[in-house]
C-alpha positions as CSV (number, residue, x, y, z in Angstrom):
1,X,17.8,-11.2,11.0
2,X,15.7,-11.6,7.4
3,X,13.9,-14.6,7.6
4,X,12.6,-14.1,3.6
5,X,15.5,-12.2,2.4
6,X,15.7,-11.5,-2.0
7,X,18.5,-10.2,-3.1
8,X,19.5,-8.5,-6.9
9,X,16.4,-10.5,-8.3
10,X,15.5,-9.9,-12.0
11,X,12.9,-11.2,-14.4
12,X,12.2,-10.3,-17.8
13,X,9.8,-11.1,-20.4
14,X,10.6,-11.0,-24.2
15,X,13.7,-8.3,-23.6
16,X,11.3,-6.0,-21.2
17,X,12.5,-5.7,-17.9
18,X,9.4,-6.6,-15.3
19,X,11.3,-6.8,-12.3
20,X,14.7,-5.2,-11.7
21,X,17.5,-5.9,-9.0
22,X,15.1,-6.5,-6.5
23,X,16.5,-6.8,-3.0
24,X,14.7,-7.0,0.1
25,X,15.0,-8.2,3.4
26,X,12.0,-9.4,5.5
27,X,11.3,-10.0,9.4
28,X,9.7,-12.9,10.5
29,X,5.9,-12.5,11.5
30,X,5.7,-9.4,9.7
31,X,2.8,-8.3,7.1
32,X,5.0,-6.6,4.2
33,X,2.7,-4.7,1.1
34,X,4.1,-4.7,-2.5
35,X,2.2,-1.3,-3.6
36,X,2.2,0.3,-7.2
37,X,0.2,0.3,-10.5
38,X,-0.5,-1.6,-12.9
39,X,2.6,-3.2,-14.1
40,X,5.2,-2.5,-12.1
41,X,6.4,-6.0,-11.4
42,X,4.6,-6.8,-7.9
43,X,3.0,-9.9,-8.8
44,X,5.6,-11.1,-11.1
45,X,7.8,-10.8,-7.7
46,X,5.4,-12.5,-5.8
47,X,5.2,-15.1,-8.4
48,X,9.4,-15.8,-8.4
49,X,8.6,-16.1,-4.2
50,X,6.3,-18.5,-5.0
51,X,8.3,-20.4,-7.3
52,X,6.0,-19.9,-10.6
53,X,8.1,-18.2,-11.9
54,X,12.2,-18.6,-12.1
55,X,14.2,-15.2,-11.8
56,X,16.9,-14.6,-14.5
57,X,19.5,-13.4,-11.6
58,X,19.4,-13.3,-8.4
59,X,18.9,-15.1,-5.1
60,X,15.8,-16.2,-2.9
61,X,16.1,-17.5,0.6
62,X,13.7,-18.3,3.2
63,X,14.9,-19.3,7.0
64,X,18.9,-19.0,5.9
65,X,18.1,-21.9,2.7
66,X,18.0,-20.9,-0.7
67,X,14.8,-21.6,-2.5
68,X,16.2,-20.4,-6.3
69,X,15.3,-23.2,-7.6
70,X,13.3,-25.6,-4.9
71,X,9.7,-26.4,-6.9
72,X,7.1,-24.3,-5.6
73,X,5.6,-27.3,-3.5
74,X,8.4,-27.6,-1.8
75,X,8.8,-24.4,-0.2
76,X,6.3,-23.8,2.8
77,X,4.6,-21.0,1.0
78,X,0.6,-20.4,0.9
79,X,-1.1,-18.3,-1.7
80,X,-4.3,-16.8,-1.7
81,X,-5.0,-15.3,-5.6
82,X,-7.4,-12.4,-6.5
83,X,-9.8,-15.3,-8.2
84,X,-11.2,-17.6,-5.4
85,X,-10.1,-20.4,-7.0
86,X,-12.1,-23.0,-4.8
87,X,-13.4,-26.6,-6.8
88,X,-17.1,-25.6,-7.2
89,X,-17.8,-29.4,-6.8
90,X,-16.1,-29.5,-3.5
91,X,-17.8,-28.6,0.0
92,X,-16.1,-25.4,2.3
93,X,-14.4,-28.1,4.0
94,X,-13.6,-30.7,1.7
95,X,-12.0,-27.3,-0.6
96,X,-9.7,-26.7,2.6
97,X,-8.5,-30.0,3.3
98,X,-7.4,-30.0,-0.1
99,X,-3.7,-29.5,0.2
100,X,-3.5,-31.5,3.5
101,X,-4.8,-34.6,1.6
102,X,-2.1,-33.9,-0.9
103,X,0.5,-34.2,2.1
104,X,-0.9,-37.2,2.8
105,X,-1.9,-35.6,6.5
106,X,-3.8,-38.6,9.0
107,X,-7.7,-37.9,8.3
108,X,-8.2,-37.0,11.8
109,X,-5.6,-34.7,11.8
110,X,-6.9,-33.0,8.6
111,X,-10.2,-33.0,10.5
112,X,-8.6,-30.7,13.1
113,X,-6.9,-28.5,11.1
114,X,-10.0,-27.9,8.6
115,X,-12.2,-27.2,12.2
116,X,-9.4,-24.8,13.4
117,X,-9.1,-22.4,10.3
118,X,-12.8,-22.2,10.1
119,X,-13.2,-21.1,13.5
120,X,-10.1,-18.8,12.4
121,X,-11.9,-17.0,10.2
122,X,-15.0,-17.1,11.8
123,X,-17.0,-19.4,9.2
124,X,-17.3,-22.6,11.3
125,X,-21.0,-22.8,10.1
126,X,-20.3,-23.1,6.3
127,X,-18.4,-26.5,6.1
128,X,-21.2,-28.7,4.3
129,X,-22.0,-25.3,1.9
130,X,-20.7,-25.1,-1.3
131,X,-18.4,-22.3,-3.0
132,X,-21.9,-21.1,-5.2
133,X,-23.7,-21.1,-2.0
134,X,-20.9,-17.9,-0.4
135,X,-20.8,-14.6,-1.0
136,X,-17.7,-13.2,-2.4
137,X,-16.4,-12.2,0.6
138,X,-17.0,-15.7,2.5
139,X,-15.3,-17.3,-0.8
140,X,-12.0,-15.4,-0.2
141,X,-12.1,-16.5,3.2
142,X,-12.8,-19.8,2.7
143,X,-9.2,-19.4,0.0
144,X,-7.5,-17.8,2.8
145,X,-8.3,-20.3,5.0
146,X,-7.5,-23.4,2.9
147,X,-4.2,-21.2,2.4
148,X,-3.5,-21.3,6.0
149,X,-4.2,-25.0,7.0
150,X,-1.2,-26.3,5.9
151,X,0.2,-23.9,7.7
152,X,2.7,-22.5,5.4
153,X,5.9,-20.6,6.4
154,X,5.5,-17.5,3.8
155,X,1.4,-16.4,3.0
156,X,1.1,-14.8,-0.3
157,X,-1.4,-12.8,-1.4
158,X,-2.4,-11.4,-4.9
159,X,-4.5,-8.7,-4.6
160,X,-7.1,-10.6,-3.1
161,X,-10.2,-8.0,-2.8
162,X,-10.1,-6.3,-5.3
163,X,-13.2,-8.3,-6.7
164,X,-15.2,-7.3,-3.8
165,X,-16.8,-3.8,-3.1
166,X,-16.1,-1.3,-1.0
167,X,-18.0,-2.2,2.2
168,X,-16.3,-6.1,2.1
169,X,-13.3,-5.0,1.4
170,X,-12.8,-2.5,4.5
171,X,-14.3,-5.1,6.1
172,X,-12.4,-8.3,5.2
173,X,-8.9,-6.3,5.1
174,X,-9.2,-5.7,8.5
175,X,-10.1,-9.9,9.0
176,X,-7.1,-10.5,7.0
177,X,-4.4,-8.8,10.1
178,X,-6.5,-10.0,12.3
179,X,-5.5,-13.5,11.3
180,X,-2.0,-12.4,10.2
181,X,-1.5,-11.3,13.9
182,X,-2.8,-14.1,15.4
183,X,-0.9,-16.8,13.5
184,X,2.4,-14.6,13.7
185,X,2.7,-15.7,10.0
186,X,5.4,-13.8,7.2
187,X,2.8,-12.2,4.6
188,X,3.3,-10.0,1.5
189,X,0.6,-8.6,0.7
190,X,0.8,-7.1,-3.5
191,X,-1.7,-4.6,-3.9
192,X,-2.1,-0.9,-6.0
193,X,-4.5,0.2,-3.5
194,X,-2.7,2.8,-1.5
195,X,-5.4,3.2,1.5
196,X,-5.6,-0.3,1.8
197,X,-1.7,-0.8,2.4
198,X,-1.2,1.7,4.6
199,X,-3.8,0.4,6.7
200,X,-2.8,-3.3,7.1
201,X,1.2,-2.6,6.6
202,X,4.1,-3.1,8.8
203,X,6.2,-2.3,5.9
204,X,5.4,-0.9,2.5
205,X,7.3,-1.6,-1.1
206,X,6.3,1.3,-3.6
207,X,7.4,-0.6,-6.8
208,X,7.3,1.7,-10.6
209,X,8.4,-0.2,-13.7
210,X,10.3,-3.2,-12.2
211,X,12.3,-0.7,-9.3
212,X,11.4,-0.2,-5.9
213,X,11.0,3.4,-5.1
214,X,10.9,3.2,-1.7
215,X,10.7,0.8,1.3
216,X,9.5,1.5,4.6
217,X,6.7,1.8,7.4
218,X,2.8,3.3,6.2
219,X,3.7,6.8,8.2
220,X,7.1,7.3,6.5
221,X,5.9,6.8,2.9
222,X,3.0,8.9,3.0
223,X,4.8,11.6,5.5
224,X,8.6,11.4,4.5
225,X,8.5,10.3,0.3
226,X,11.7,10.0,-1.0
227,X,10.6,10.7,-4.7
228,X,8.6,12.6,-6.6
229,X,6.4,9.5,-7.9
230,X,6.1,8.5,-4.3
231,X,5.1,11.4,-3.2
232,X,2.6,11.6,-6.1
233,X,1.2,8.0,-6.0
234,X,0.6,7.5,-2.5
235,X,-2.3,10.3,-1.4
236,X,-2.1,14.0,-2.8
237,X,0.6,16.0,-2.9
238,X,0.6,20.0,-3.9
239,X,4.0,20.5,-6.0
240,X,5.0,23.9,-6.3
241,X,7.6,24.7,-8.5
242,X,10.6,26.8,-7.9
243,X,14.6,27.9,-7.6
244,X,16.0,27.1,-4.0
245,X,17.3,30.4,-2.6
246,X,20.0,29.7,0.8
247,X,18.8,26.5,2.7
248,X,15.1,27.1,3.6
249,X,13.3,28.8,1.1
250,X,12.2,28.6,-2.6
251,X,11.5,31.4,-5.0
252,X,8.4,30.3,-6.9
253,X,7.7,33.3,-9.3
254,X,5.3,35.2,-7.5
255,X,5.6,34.4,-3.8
256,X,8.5,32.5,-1.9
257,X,7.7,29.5,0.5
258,X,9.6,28.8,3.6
259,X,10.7,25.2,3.8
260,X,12.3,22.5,6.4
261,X,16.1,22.4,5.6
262,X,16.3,19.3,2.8
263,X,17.5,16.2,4.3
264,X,20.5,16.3,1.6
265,X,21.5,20.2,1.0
266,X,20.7,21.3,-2.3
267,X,22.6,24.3,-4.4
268,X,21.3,27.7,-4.1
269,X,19.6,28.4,-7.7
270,X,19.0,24.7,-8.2
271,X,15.3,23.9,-9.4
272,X,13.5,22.2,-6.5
273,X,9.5,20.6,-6.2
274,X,8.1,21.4,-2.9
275,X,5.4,19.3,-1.8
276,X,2.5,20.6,0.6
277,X,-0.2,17.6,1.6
278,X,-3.6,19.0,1.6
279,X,-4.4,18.5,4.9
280,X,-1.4,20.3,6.3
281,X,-2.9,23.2,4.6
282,X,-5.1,25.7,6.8
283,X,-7.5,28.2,5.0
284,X,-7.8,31.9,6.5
285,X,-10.1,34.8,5.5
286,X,-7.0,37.0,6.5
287,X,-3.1,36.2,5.8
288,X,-1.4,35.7,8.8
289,X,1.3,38.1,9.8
290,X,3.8,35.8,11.4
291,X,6.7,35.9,9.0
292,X,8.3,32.3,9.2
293,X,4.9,31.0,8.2
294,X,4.2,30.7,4.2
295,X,0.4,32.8,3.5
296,X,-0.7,32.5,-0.3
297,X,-3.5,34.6,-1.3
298,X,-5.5,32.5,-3.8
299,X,-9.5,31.8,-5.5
300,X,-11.8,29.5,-4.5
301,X,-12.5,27.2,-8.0
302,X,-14.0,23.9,-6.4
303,X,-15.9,22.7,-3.1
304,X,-16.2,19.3,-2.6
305,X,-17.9,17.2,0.3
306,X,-16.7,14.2,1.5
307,X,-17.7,13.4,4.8
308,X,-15.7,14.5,7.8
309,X,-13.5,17.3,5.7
310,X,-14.1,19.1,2.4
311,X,-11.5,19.6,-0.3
312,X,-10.9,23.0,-1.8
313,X,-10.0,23.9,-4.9
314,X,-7.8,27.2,-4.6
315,X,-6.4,28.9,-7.8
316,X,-3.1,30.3,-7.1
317,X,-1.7,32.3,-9.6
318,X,-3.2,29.9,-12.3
319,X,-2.3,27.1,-10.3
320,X,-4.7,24.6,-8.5
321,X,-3.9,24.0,-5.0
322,X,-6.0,21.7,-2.6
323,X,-6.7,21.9,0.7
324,X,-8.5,19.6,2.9
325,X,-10.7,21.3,5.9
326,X,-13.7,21.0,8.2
327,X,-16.4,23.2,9.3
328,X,-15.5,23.8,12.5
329,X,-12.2,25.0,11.7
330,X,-12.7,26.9,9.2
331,X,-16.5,27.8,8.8
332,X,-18.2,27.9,5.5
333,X,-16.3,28.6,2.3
334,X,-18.0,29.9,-0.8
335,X,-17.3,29.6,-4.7
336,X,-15.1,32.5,-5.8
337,X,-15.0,33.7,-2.6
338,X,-10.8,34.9,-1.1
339,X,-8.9,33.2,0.8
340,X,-5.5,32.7,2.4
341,X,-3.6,29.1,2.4
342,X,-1.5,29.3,5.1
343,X,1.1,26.5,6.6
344,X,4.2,26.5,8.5
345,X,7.5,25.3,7.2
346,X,7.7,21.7,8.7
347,X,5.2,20.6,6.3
348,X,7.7,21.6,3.3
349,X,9.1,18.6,1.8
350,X,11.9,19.6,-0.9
351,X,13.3,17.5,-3.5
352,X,15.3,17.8,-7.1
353,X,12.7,18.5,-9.7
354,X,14.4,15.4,-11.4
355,X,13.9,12.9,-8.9
C-alpha cells in the first residue's frame, strides 16, 4: 500500500504547464529519485509535497490523510535544500535543535535528539563549531541532520550536492543511504544527475517538461527505456535508424540488424530506432560468421581513455557509433585502423521513431 501516494497533480505558472497530471504512488521506507533536466518540474513537485507550493488539481496524501491543503508545518515532512541554509550565528548544534525548539520539545529531550543525529552522521565532534568553520560537505550534513531530528515522516531533498565536487559528492551520496537505510525513512530524492540516481535509487522518476517519462527501478530505466528521451538522457545510447522488416530485424540502408522481438509488435515497413548501449558492443579485427549475430564493418574516428574501459569512436557508413571496451578484451585499437562491431540480438531495443 502507498504510504505518499499523488495523484493527477498539476501546477502551472503564468499559463506554462511546470508539472502535469502527476501521479505516483510511493512505499514506505523507500528512497524514490525525481531525475530529469533543467526544468522539467522535479522541484516544483517536490515543493507542492512540501506544501510551498499549492497544486492547481490534484490530490496529495501521506499515511491514508490528505495533505492538499495542510500548511507545510503541519505535515511531518523534512527538507534538506541545495543551499545549506544553516544560521551562520548559530553553533552545529544549536542550528539542529532548531526545529525541535520550535515544537516546543523538553530541553533534555532536544539534547538527545541533537547527540543522536550527530552521531548519525558521524560529526559528533563538531557541535560547539560554527557553519563558517565546515567544509561544504560537513555543512550539508549538518542540514541533513537538523532535517532528520524532528524526525519527519517524508525527507525531501533538493539536489543537495550539487555544490560540492566530485570527490564529496561520491562520497556523501553514499552517507546519505546510509542514513536513509538506517532510519527506514520515505525520501525523494530530485536530482538531474543520472549516475547519481541510479546509484542511491530504489525507484527512479525520469520527468521532461512537466510529464513523467518513466517510473521504475535504476536497472530497468537504464536497461529496459520506454522512450526515446529515456533511452537518450539516462547513459548513451547508439540509435540506428531504420524500416522494421517481419518481427526481428530492421533494414537500415546498408546493413540489416537483428533485434529482440519488440515488447509491443510493430508493422512490417514501419520506421523503427534501435538502440545498441556502448558497452554491449564488442570490437573484432574479423566479422564474425555466426549469422544471428549483427557484424558492422566500420572506421576507427576517436580513442578515448577513461579509466577501466576506453570509448571508440567508429564511423559507420557516415555514422558515429561508440563502443565501450578494455584492453584485455580487445587489445590495442589504433586511429583509422578497421574494425568489426559485433553484438548479438538481446541487446536490440526497438521503439517507434516517434516515441
Amino acid at each position: 500500500m502507498a504510504y505518499l501516494e499523488l495523484t493527477d497533480v498539476s501546477k502551472s505558472f503564468a499559463n506554462v504547464a511546470a508539472v502535469k497530471n502527476f501521479s505516483l504512488a510511493i512505499e514506505k521506507g523507500k528512497l524514490v529519485s525525481f531525475l530529469g533536466p533543467s526544468g522539467c518540474g522535479k522541484t516544483t513537485t517536490l515543493r507542492m509535497i512540501a506544501g510551498f507550493e499549492q497544486p492547481d488539481s490534484g490530490t496529495i496524501t501521506l499515511g491514508g490523510q490528505d495533505i492538499t491543503v495542510v500548511p507545510p508545518n503541519q505535515r511531518g515532512i523534512g527538507m534538506v535544500f541545495q543551499a545549506y541554509a544553516l544560521f551562520p550565528n548559530m553553533s552545529v548544534a544549536e542550528n539542529i535543535a532548531f526545529g525541535l525548539k520550535m515544537k516546543h520539545t523538553p530541553k533534555p529531550e532536544i539534547e538527545k535528539q541533537v547527540d543522536s543525529v550527530l552521531e548519525l552522521i558521524r560529526l559528533s565532534d563538531t557541535a560547539k563549531r560554527f557553519p563558517h568553520q565546515l567544509s561544504g560537505g560537513q555543512q550539508q550534513r549538518i542540514a541533513l541532520a537538523r532535517a532528520l531530528a524532528v524526525q519527519p515522516q517524508v525527507l525531501l531533498l533538493d539536489e543537495p550536492l550539487s555544490a560540492l565536487d566530485a570527490e564529496v559528492r561520491l562520497a556523501l551520496r553514499g552517507e546519505i543511504r546510509r542514513i536513509q537505510s538506517d532510519l527506514g525513512i520515505t525520501t525523494i530524492y530530485v536530482t538531474h544527475d543520472q549516475e547519481e540516481a541510479l546509484s542511491i535509487s530504489d525507484l527512479v522518476v525520469v520527468m521532461n517538461k512537466g510529464d513523467i517519462e518513466q517510473v521504475g527501478s535504476p536497472i530497468d530505466i537504464y536497461r529496459k527505456p520506454q522512450t526515446r528521451f529515456v533511452a537518450t538522457f539516462i547513459g548513451t545510447a547508439n540509435q540506428f535508424t531504420g524500416e522494421m522488416s517481419g518481427e526481428h530485424t530492421v533494414l537500415c540502408g546498408q546493413y540489416q540488424l537483428n533485434t529482440r522481438p519488440p515488447a509491443d509488435r510493430i508493422a512490417s515497413g514501419s520506421a523503427v530506432l534501435v538502440l545498441v548501449r556502448p558497452e554491449a558492443i564488442q570490437v573484432e579485427m574479423e566479422a564474425d560468421p555466426r549469422p544471428s549475430v549483427n557484424a558492422i564493418p566500420g572506421m576507427v574516428e576517436t580513442v578515448t581513455f577513461h579509466g577501466a574501459v576506453t570509448r571508440l569512436g567508429v564511423n559507420v557508413y557516415g555514422q558515429r557509433v561508440v563502443a565501450d571496451v578494455t584492453e584485455t578484451n580487445t587489445g590495442v585499437i589504433n586511429l583509422n585502423q578497421k574494425v568489426w562491431l559485433t553484438f548479438p540480438p538481446e541487446v536490440c531495443q526497438v521503439m517507434v521513431q516517434n516515441e
